[in-house]
Structures are given as structure tokens and as C-alpha cells.
Amino acid sequence: MAKSLMIVDDSATMRKIIMRTVRMSGLEFNRTEEAGNGKEALEKLQASPVDIVLCDINMPEMSGTEMVKEARKLDCCNATKIIMVSTESADDLINGVMSDGANGYITKPFTPEKFQEKLAPFMN
Amino acid sequence: MPEQMTLSDTVIEAAREVFETMIFMDVETSSEACPTITGQALLGSITFKGNLEGCLAVCVSQSCAERIAKNMLGMEPEEPLSLEDTCDAIGEVANMVMGSIKTRLQDIYPAVEVSIPSVITGRELKNTLGEKAVKTVVCAWLDEQDAVEFSFLYREANA
């Protein structure tokens, strides 16, 4: 069954790059959404939940780490898989956001193969 | 404090990782003096604080910035691209190169926080950070065609 995807990043260019890389990975989504920060993502998720969220960490208004914590309090996001996509690679930060409810972590720079590896388990 | 030579290597290794993985451009350093980036240029910068504080900047000509942005976005060379999108792409390059540098310096400086990148356009752009800053500048060529300057300015937090 086709899945829905949301890309959350304050850079419109990075959202396009992520979308392109997801396509190059061979993964297909029936609906894609975008948000420029964690706050906007939560508003969109409450209006229309998605299966998978790819979320940056360093963003204005609401960071990705805050967004994960808030999303996990919402019924609409119970089944949503949240994969962080960030330049941050410190073990403490990764472990922290994973224990807060993220389901995966991809560091920038990334490749289509990395998206395939991290997202494929959530596509069935 | 990291050795200057080691820091130069760190900066160029980080830049190579980003350019080769996501921009599909080769980065080659030059033993000659830094080439001058003439005409309109873009400077993408990102600051960092913690036990190391400073700023990383990436400076390229506007035409090179457009090539970088189009490669990142998978666009054809003749496709039009706005200055806003070009600036956004150069900001992301600075962000990713800084992220890669941060990873490489993590054992020495584990508590470094980075800001959101910013980009300026103009001529003869320079990255500065006051008198006490240590400056490492690495000049390179992208695909043997365009000059790029990476400048890493820092001071230790208690300096």
C-alpha cells in the first residue's frame, strides 16, 4: 500500500533535495506534504496525518527535537514514523531524540541508498 | 587548539564529503595562491558556539553558486533558477560542511552548537571574526572550473 510523506525543513531547497533523493531511492508515496518548521508540521499533521515524516533538527520557531516530543503527545501521530534528517551527528543528541520518539536518523550529506535503508522498513 | 594544517585538512575533507555526495562536483585544492573571486559573489556562513566558537563561510562566484544549486536540485544547466533558491542552496552547503567539520572535531570539542545558515551577496566578500580569532582559509577548485574559498574562523570559548 502506498504511503504518505511529510518533509520538514526550513530550507525550501533542502526540501526539494530530499524529495528528489527519496524519488531516486525508488520509494513511492501517494501524497507528499511540506513544512518549514516543527510548529507548521504539527499543525499540518493534526489536519491531515501522514505515515512518514522526514524532519530536520535545527529550525526556527520549533526545532525537530521539540516537534518529536510534541508529536508523540498527539493521537493523530501515534502511527507516524518520524525519521530525523540532520547535519547533527553527536551520539547524545541522536540517542536523545530517538528516546523521545523518533524512529530513525539520517545524517546530511545523504545518499538515495541511505533513504532506502532507513525508510524501507516502514513501507509495508 | 587544533593544528592549522590538520584543521585545513579537516575543512577540505568535510567539503569533499558534501560536494561529492550531494553536489556531484570534485573538490581539488591548489598549492598556488587563492584565486580571486571576481564579480558578484555569494558568501554562505554559519556560526557556532560552545567550547569552540566562530564561523564557517563558503564563498563562490554567482555563476558557480548557480551551478552548485542546479546540481543539488538535479536541474538542467539552461533551466532558470531564482537568486533566492541559489542563496538557499549555498546556505545549505555551509550548513552541511559545518556539520561534517563538527563531526570530525567532536572528540576534541564535544559541545558545539551551530546556528541557522545565512547568505549574503556582493563583491569582494570577506569572513571576519575580530582580532582574537584564528583563521584557516582553504582555497579549492570545483570540477577544475570554479574557485571556492572555505574560511573557518574560531576562538576557544575561554580565550
mmCIF file of C-alpha atoms in Angstrom:
data_model
loop_
_atom_site.group_PDB
_atom_site.id
_atom_site.type_symbol
_atom_site.label_atom_id
_atom_site.label_comp_id
_atom_site.label_asym_id
_atom_site.label_seq_id
_atom_site.Cartn_x
_atom_site.Cartn_y
_atom_site.Cartn_z
ATOM 1 C CA MET A 1 0.000 0.000 0.000
ATOM 2 C CA ALA A 2 1.345 3.435 -0.941
ATOM 3 C CA LYS A 3 2.318 5.683 1.945
ATOM 4 C CA SER A 4 2.153 9.406 2.616
ATOM 5 C CA LEU A 5 5.205 11.541 3.421
ATOM 6 C CA MET A 6 5.917 14.907 5.014
ATOM 7 C CA ILE A 7 9.275 16.702 4.663
ATOM 8 C CA VAL A 8 10.036 19.236 7.395
ATOM 9 C CA ASP A 9 12.979 21.590 6.809
ATOM 10 C CA ASP A 10 13.336 25.370 6.987
ATOM 11 C CA SER A 11 15.203 25.367 3.673
ATOM 12 C CA ALA A 12 12.911 25.072 0.642
ATOM 13 C CA THR A 13 15.929 23.948 -1.362
ATOM 14 C CA MET A 14 16.699 21.166 1.092
ATOM 15 C CA ARG A 15 13.051 20.025 0.965
ATOM 16 C CA LYS A 16 13.368 19.728 -2.825
ATOM 17 C CA ILE A 17 16.689 17.877 -2.493
ATOM 18 C CA ILE A 18 15.202 15.442 -0.001
ATOM 19 C CA MET A 19 12.193 14.866 -2.261
ATOM 20 C CA ARG A 20 14.495 14.227 -5.220
ATOM 21 C CA THR A 21 16.649 11.838 -3.185
ATOM 22 C CA VAL A 22 13.588 9.938 -1.969
ATOM 23 C CA ARG A 23 12.481 9.524 -5.614
ATOM 24 C CA MET A 24 15.989 8.365 -6.563
ATOM 25 C CA SER A 25 15.815 5.784 -3.778
ATOM 26 C CA GLY A 26 12.918 4.109 -5.597
ATOM 27 C CA LEU A 27 10.427 4.626 -2.771
ATOM 28 C CA GLU A 28 6.965 5.770 -3.851
ATOM 29 C CA PHE A 29 4.477 7.882 -1.928
ATOM 30 C CA ASN A 30 0.887 8.636 -2.872
ATOM 31 C CA ARG A 31 0.872 12.003 -1.071
ATOM 32 C CA THR A 32 3.646 14.361 -0.017
ATOM 33 C CA GLU A 33 3.439 17.390 2.256
ATOM 34 C CA GLU A 34 5.999 20.004 3.258
ATOM 35 C CA ALA A 35 6.500 22.177 6.332
ATOM 36 C CA GLY A 36 9.085 24.842 7.147
ATOM 37 C CA ASN A 37 9.407 24.161 10.873
ATOM 38 C CA GLY A 38 8.141 21.909 13.654
ATOM 39 C CA LYS A 39 5.158 24.109 14.510
ATOM 40 C CA GLU A 40 3.866 24.168 10.954
ATOM 41 C CA ALA A 41 4.428 20.401 10.701
ATOM 42 C CA LEU A 42 2.336 19.720 13.817
ATOM 43 C CA GLU A 43 -0.497 21.900 12.511
ATOM 44 C CA LYS A 44 -0.486 20.035 9.190
ATOM 45 C CA LEU A 45 -0.239 16.626 10.885
ATOM 46 C CA GLN A 46 -3.260 17.379 13.065
ATOM 47 C CA ALA A 47 -5.251 18.400 9.985
ATOM 48 C CA SER A 48 -4.060 15.505 7.851
ATOM 49 C CA PRO A 49 -1.730 12.848 9.342
ATOM 50 C CA VAL A 50 0.933 11.125 7.242
ATOM 51 C CA ASP A 51 2.702 7.771 7.532
ATOM 52 C CA ILE A 52 6.293 9.002 7.482
ATOM 53 C CA VAL A 53 7.872 12.349 8.455
ATOM 54 C CA LEU A 54 11.411 13.312 7.434
ATOM 55 C CA CYS A 55 12.396 16.071 9.848
ATOM 56 C CA ASP A 56 15.355 18.442 10.169
ATOM 57 C CA ILE A 57 16.555 19.399 13.669
ATOM 58 C CA ASN A 58 17.861 22.981 13.560
ATOM 59 C CA MET A 59 14.858 25.066 12.510
ATOM 60 C CA PRO A 60 13.388 28.401 13.640
ATOM 61 C CA GLU A 61 10.076 28.587 15.590
ATOM 62 C CA MET A 62 10.167 24.925 16.647
ATOM 63 C CA SER A 63 13.126 22.554 16.292
ATOM 64 C CA GLY A 64 12.863 18.970 15.153
ATOM 65 C CA THR A 65 13.627 17.632 18.626
ATOM 66 C CA GLU A 66 10.772 19.673 20.133
ATOM 67 C CA MET A 67 8.492 18.611 17.307
ATOM 68 C CA VAL A 68 9.105 14.911 18.017
ATOM 69 C CA LYS A 69 8.230 15.373 21.711
ATOM 70 C CA GLU A 70 5.022 17.251 20.855
ATOM 71 C CA ALA A 71 4.029 14.823 18.088
ATOM 72 C CA ARG A 72 4.253 11.890 20.463
ATOM 73 C CA LYS A 73 1.611 13.535 22.687
ATOM 74 C CA LEU A 74 -0.877 13.659 19.808
ATOM 75 C CA ASP A 75 -3.275 10.827 18.927
ATOM 76 C CA CYS A 76 -3.002 11.724 15.231
ATOM 77 C CA CYS A 77 0.703 10.850 15.249
ATOM 78 C CA ASN A 78 0.577 7.529 17.094
ATOM 79 C CA ALA A 79 1.373 5.539 13.979
ATOM 80 C CA THR A 80 3.522 8.165 12.255
ATOM 81 C CA LYS A 81 7.141 7.183 11.779
ATOM 82 C CA ILE A 82 9.486 10.148 12.272
ATOM 83 C CA ILE A 83 12.962 9.997 10.736
ATOM 84 C CA MET A 84 15.327 12.828 11.604
ATOM 85 C CA VAL A 85 17.481 14.238 8.770
ATOM 86 C CA SER A 86 20.220 16.494 10.083
ATOM 87 C CA THR A 87 23.858 17.558 9.937
ATOM 88 C CA GLU A 88 23.981 16.929 13.702
ATOM 89 C CA SER A 89 25.747 13.661 14.458
ATOM 90 C CA ALA A 90 26.517 13.729 18.188
ATOM 91 C CA ASP A 91 25.607 10.413 19.839
ATOM 92 C CA ASP A 92 23.946 12.174 22.794
ATOM 93 C CA LEU A 93 21.645 14.145 20.507
ATOM 94 C CA ILE A 94 20.768 11.120 18.363
ATOM 95 C CA ASN A 95 20.106 8.927 21.412
ATOM 96 C CA GLY A 96 18.053 11.705 22.993
ATOM 97 C CA VAL A 97 15.764 12.264 20.019
ATOM 98 C CA MET A 98 15.378 8.515 19.474
ATOM 99 C CA SER A 99 14.304 8.057 23.098
ATOM 100 C CA ASP A 100 11.889 10.987 22.679
ATOM 101 C CA GLY A 101 10.108 9.058 19.931
ATOM 102 C CA ALA A 102 11.974 9.359 16.627
ATOM 103 C CA ASN A 103 12.103 6.148 14.620
ATOM 104 C CA GLY A 104 15.316 6.725 12.679
ATOM 105 C CA TYR A 105 18.148 9.126 11.934
ATOM 106 C CA ILE A 106 19.828 10.125 8.668
ATOM 107 C CA THR A 107 22.828 12.449 8.673
ATOM 108 C CA LYS A 108 23.462 15.033 5.944
ATOM 109 C CA PRO A 109 25.094 14.658 3.473
ATOM 110 C CA PHE A 110 22.985 11.664 2.452
ATOM 111 C CA THR A 111 22.550 9.314 -0.497
ATOM 112 C CA PRO A 112 19.467 7.639 -2.036
ATOM 113 C CA GLU A 113 20.762 4.341 -0.637
ATOM 114 C CA LYS A 114 20.624 5.758 2.888
ATOM 115 C CA PHE A 115 16.976 6.759 2.424
ATOM 116 C CA GLN A 116 16.184 3.314 1.038
ATOM 117 C CA GLU A 117 17.856 1.662 4.029
ATOM 118 C CA LYS A 118 16.129 3.804 6.663
ATOM 119 C CA LEU A 119 12.649 4.122 5.112
ATOM 120 C CA ALA A 120 12.108 0.701 3.527
ATOM 121 C CA PRO A 121 11.295 -0.997 6.870
ATOM 122 C CA PHE A 122 8.326 1.382 7.262
ATOM 123 C CA MET A 123 6.929 0.981 3.748
ATOM 124 C CA ASN A 124 4.988 -2.262 4.284
ATOM 125 C CA MET B 1 43.581 24.091 19.795
ATOM 126 C CA PRO B 2 43.735 22.123 16.536
ATOM 127 C CA GLU B 3 46.884 22.407 14.401
ATOM 128 C CA GLN B 4 46.352 24.719 11.431
ATOM 129 C CA MET B 5 47.454 22.072 8.928
ATOM 130 C CA THR B 6 45.134 19.494 10.477
ATOM 131 C CA LEU B 7 42.285 21.974 10.503
ATOM 132 C CA SER B 8 42.816 22.744 6.815
ATOM 133 C CA ASP B 9 42.652 19.016 6.106
ATOM 134 C CA THR B 10 39.503 18.724 8.204
ATOM 135 C CA VAL B 11 37.819 21.551 6.312
ATOM 136 C CA ILE B 12 38.713 20.153 2.896
ATOM 137 C CA GLU B 13 37.732 16.584 3.838
ATOM 138 C CA ALA B 14 34.371 17.847 5.067
ATOM 139 C CA ALA B 15 33.891 19.883 1.886
ATOM 140 C CA ARG B 16 34.789 16.895 -0.293
ATOM 141 C CA GLU B 17 32.282 14.702 1.512
ATOM 142 C CA VAL B 18 29.479 17.206 0.922
ATOM 143 C CA PHE B 19 30.357 18.141 -2.670
ATOM 144 C CA GLU B 20 30.985 14.587 -3.831
ATOM 145 C CA THR B 21 27.928 13.074 -2.112
ATOM 146 C CA MET B 22 25.269 15.687 -2.758
ATOM 147 C CA ILE B 23 26.532 18.125 -5.378
ATOM 148 C CA PHE B 24 28.404 15.714 -7.644
ATOM 149 C CA MET B 25 31.421 18.007 -8.009
ATOM 150 C CA ASP B 26 35.103 17.235 -7.401
ATOM 151 C CA VAL B 27 36.963 19.434 -4.930
ATOM 152 C CA GLU B 28 40.686 19.891 -5.592
ATOM 153 C CA THR B 29 42.944 22.066 -3.501
ATOM 154 C CA SER B 30 45.542 24.256 -5.146
ATOM 155 C CA SER B 31 49.113 24.793 -3.974
ATOM 156 C CA GLU B 32 49.061 28.211 -5.595
ATOM 157 C CA ALA B 33 47.732 31.392 -4.015
ATOM 158 C CA CYS B 34 43.983 31.696 -3.561
ATOM 159 C CA PRO B 35 42.334 32.725 -6.832
ATOM 160 C CA THR B 36 40.375 35.950 -6.603
ATOM 161 C CA ILE B 37 36.624 35.539 -6.883
ATOM 162 C CA THR B 38 35.793 38.458 -9.132
ATOM 163 C CA GLY B 39 32.394 39.970 -9.846
ATOM 164 C CA GLN B 40 29.186 39.223 -7.989
ATOM 165 C CA ALA B 41 29.697 36.543 -5.327
ATOM 166 C CA LEU B 42 27.734 34.679 -2.666
ATOM 167 C CA LEU B 43 29.019 34.002 0.839
ATOM 168 C CA GLY B 44 27.172 31.390 2.876
ATOM 169 C CA SER B 45 28.080 31.372 6.544
ATOM 170 C CA ILE B 46 27.135 29.586 9.720
ATOM 171 C CA THR B 47 28.207 30.447 13.243
ATOM 172 C CA PHE B 48 28.891 28.059 16.094
ATOM 173 C CA LYS B 49 29.249 28.379 19.842
ATOM 174 C CA GLY B 50 30.067 26.165 22.801
ATOM 175 C CA ASN B 51 33.601 25.120 23.737
ATOM 176 C CA LEU B 52 34.642 26.376 20.295
ATOM 177 C CA GLU B 53 33.045 29.491 18.823
ATOM 178 C CA GLY B 54 33.342 31.071 15.429
ATOM 179 C CA CYS B 55 32.106 30.971 11.896
ATOM 180 C CA LEU B 56 32.489 28.889 8.758
ATOM 181 C CA ALA B 57 31.955 30.554 5.381
ATOM 182 C CA VAL B 58 31.819 29.287 1.823
ATOM 183 C CA CYS B 59 32.415 31.911 -0.877
ATOM 184 C CA VAL B 60 31.829 31.370 -4.612
ATOM 185 C CA SER B 61 31.012 33.449 -7.662
ATOM 186 C CA GLN B 62 27.335 33.815 -8.504
ATOM 187 C CA SER B 63 27.705 31.668 -11.625
ATOM 188 C CA CYS B 64 29.375 28.925 -9.591
ATOM 189 C CA ALA B 65 26.658 29.203 -6.935
ATOM 190 C CA GLU B 66 24.050 28.625 -9.632
ATOM 191 C CA ARG B 67 25.921 25.546 -10.881
ATOM 192 C CA ILE B 68 26.079 24.200 -7.333
ATOM 193 C CA ALA B 69 22.371 24.827 -6.732
ATOM 194 C CA LYS B 70 21.356 23.240 -10.056
ATOM 195 C CA ASN B 71 23.479 20.165 -9.349
ATOM 196 C CA MET B 72 21.936 19.832 -5.885
ATOM 197 C CA LEU B 73 18.438 20.128 -7.299
ATOM 198 C CA GLY B 74 19.042 17.945 -10.361
ATOM 199 C CA MET B 75 18.253 20.801 -12.750
ATOM 200 C CA GLU B 76 19.485 21.213 -16.311
ATOM 201 C CA PRO B 77 22.091 23.984 -16.849
ATOM 202 C CA GLU B 78 19.706 26.024 -19.024
ATOM 203 C CA GLU B 79 16.810 25.917 -16.540
ATOM 204 C CA PRO B 80 16.123 29.230 -14.790
ATOM 205 C CA LEU B 81 16.869 29.466 -11.071
ATOM 206 C CA SER B 82 15.950 32.334 -8.743
ATOM 207 C CA LEU B 83 18.554 34.123 -6.633
ATOM 208 C CA GLU B 84 16.519 33.117 -3.569
ATOM 209 C CA ASP B 85 16.884 29.409 -4.388
ATOM 210 C CA THR B 86 20.569 29.878 -5.189
ATOM 211 C CA CYS B 87 21.158 31.580 -1.826
ATOM 212 C CA ASP B 88 19.185 28.868 -0.036
ATOM 213 C CA ALA B 89 21.365 26.187 -1.650
ATOM 214 C CA ILE B 90 24.623 27.931 -0.672
ATOM 215 C CA GLY B 91 23.319 28.255 2.896
ATOM 216 C CA GLU B 92 22.694 24.521 2.938
ATOM 217 C CA VAL B 93 26.202 23.860 1.623
ATOM 218 C CA ALA B 94 27.634 25.906 4.525
ATOM 219 C CA ASN B 95 25.343 24.036 6.919
ATOM 220 C CA MET B 96 26.401 20.591 5.681
ATOM 221 C CA VAL B 97 30.127 21.393 5.528
ATOM 222 C CA MET B 98 29.953 22.768 9.088
ATOM 223 C CA GLY B 99 28.064 19.650 10.204
ATOM 224 C CA SER B 100 30.766 17.456 8.732
ATOM 225 C CA ILE B 101 33.536 19.549 10.366
ATOM 226 C CA LYS B 102 31.710 19.349 13.679
ATOM 227 C CA THR B 103 31.544 15.569 13.429
ATOM 228 C CA ARG B 104 35.274 15.411 12.720
ATOM 229 C CA LEU B 105 36.117 17.673 15.709
ATOM 230 C CA GLN B 106 33.651 16.011 18.065
ATOM 231 C CA ASP B 107 36.302 14.201 20.140
ATOM 232 C CA ILE B 108 38.119 17.487 20.891
ATOM 233 C CA TYR B 109 35.086 19.795 21.045
ATOM 234 C CA PRO B 110 32.024 17.757 22.029
ATOM 235 C CA ALA B 111 29.777 20.717 22.932
ATOM 236 C CA VAL B 112 29.458 22.855 19.814
ATOM 237 C CA GLU B 113 26.096 24.249 18.724
ATOM 238 C CA VAL B 114 25.589 25.578 15.217
ATOM 239 C CA SER B 115 23.249 28.346 14.103
ATOM 240 C CA ILE B 116 20.963 28.514 11.094
ATOM 241 C CA PRO B 117 22.975 29.499 7.982
ATOM 242 C CA SER B 118 22.789 32.906 6.343
ATOM 243 C CA VAL B 119 23.867 34.066 2.887
ATOM 244 C CA ILE B 120 24.942 37.456 1.580
ATOM 245 C CA THR B 121 25.632 38.585 -1.975
ATOM 246 C CA GLY B 122 28.047 41.263 -3.144
ATOM 247 C CA ARG B 123 31.612 41.846 -4.301
ATOM 248 C CA GLU B 124 34.915 41.141 -2.534
ATOM 249 C CA LEU B 125 33.146 39.407 0.359
ATOM 250 C CA LYS B 126 35.180 38.523 3.451
ATOM 251 C CA ASN B 127 34.506 36.425 6.542
ATOM 252 C CA THR B 128 35.771 38.117 9.737
ATOM 253 C CA LEU B 129 35.538 37.467 13.481
ATOM 254 C CA GLY B 130 37.516 40.099 15.371
ATOM 255 C CA GLU B 131 41.156 40.260 16.454
ATOM 256 C CA LYS B 132 41.487 37.161 18.642
ATOM 257 C CA ALA B 133 40.140 34.792 16.018
ATOM 258 C CA VAL B 134 42.269 32.117 14.395
ATOM 259 C CA LYS B 135 41.628 31.958 10.678
ATOM 260 C CA THR B 136 42.044 28.960 8.394
ATOM 261 C CA VAL B 137 41.367 29.598 4.722
ATOM 262 C CA VAL B 138 41.242 26.771 2.206
ATOM 263 C CA CYS B 139 41.033 27.560 -1.492
ATOM 264 C CA ALA B 140 39.962 24.927 -3.957
ATOM 265 C CA TRP B 141 38.638 24.290 -7.429
ATOM 266 C CA LEU B 142 35.299 22.712 -8.208
ATOM 267 C CA ASP B 143 35.461 20.398 -11.232
ATOM 268 C CA GLU B 144 38.707 22.214 -12.196
ATOM 269 C CA GLN B 145 36.497 25.124 -13.258
ATOM 270 C CA ASP B 146 35.323 27.368 -10.418
ATOM 271 C CA ALA B 147 37.201 28.735 -7.429
ATOM 272 C CA VAL B 148 35.738 28.239 -3.971
ATOM 273 C CA GLU B 149 37.010 29.609 -0.667
ATOM 274 C CA PHE B 150 36.259 27.963 2.672
ATOM 275 C CA SER B 151 37.169 30.088 5.692
ATOM 276 C CA PHE B 152 36.978 28.685 9.205
ATOM 277 C CA LEU B 153 37.382 31.323 11.925
ATOM 278 C CA TYR B 154 37.336 30.350 15.563
ATOM 279 C CA ARG B 155 38.394 31.035 19.100
ATOM 280 C CA GLU B 156 38.139 28.726 22.057
ATOM 281 C CA ALA B 157 35.347 29.791 24.366
ATOM 282 C CA ASN B 158 37.630 30.716 27.282
ATOM 283 C CA ALA B 159 40.210 32.514 25.067
#
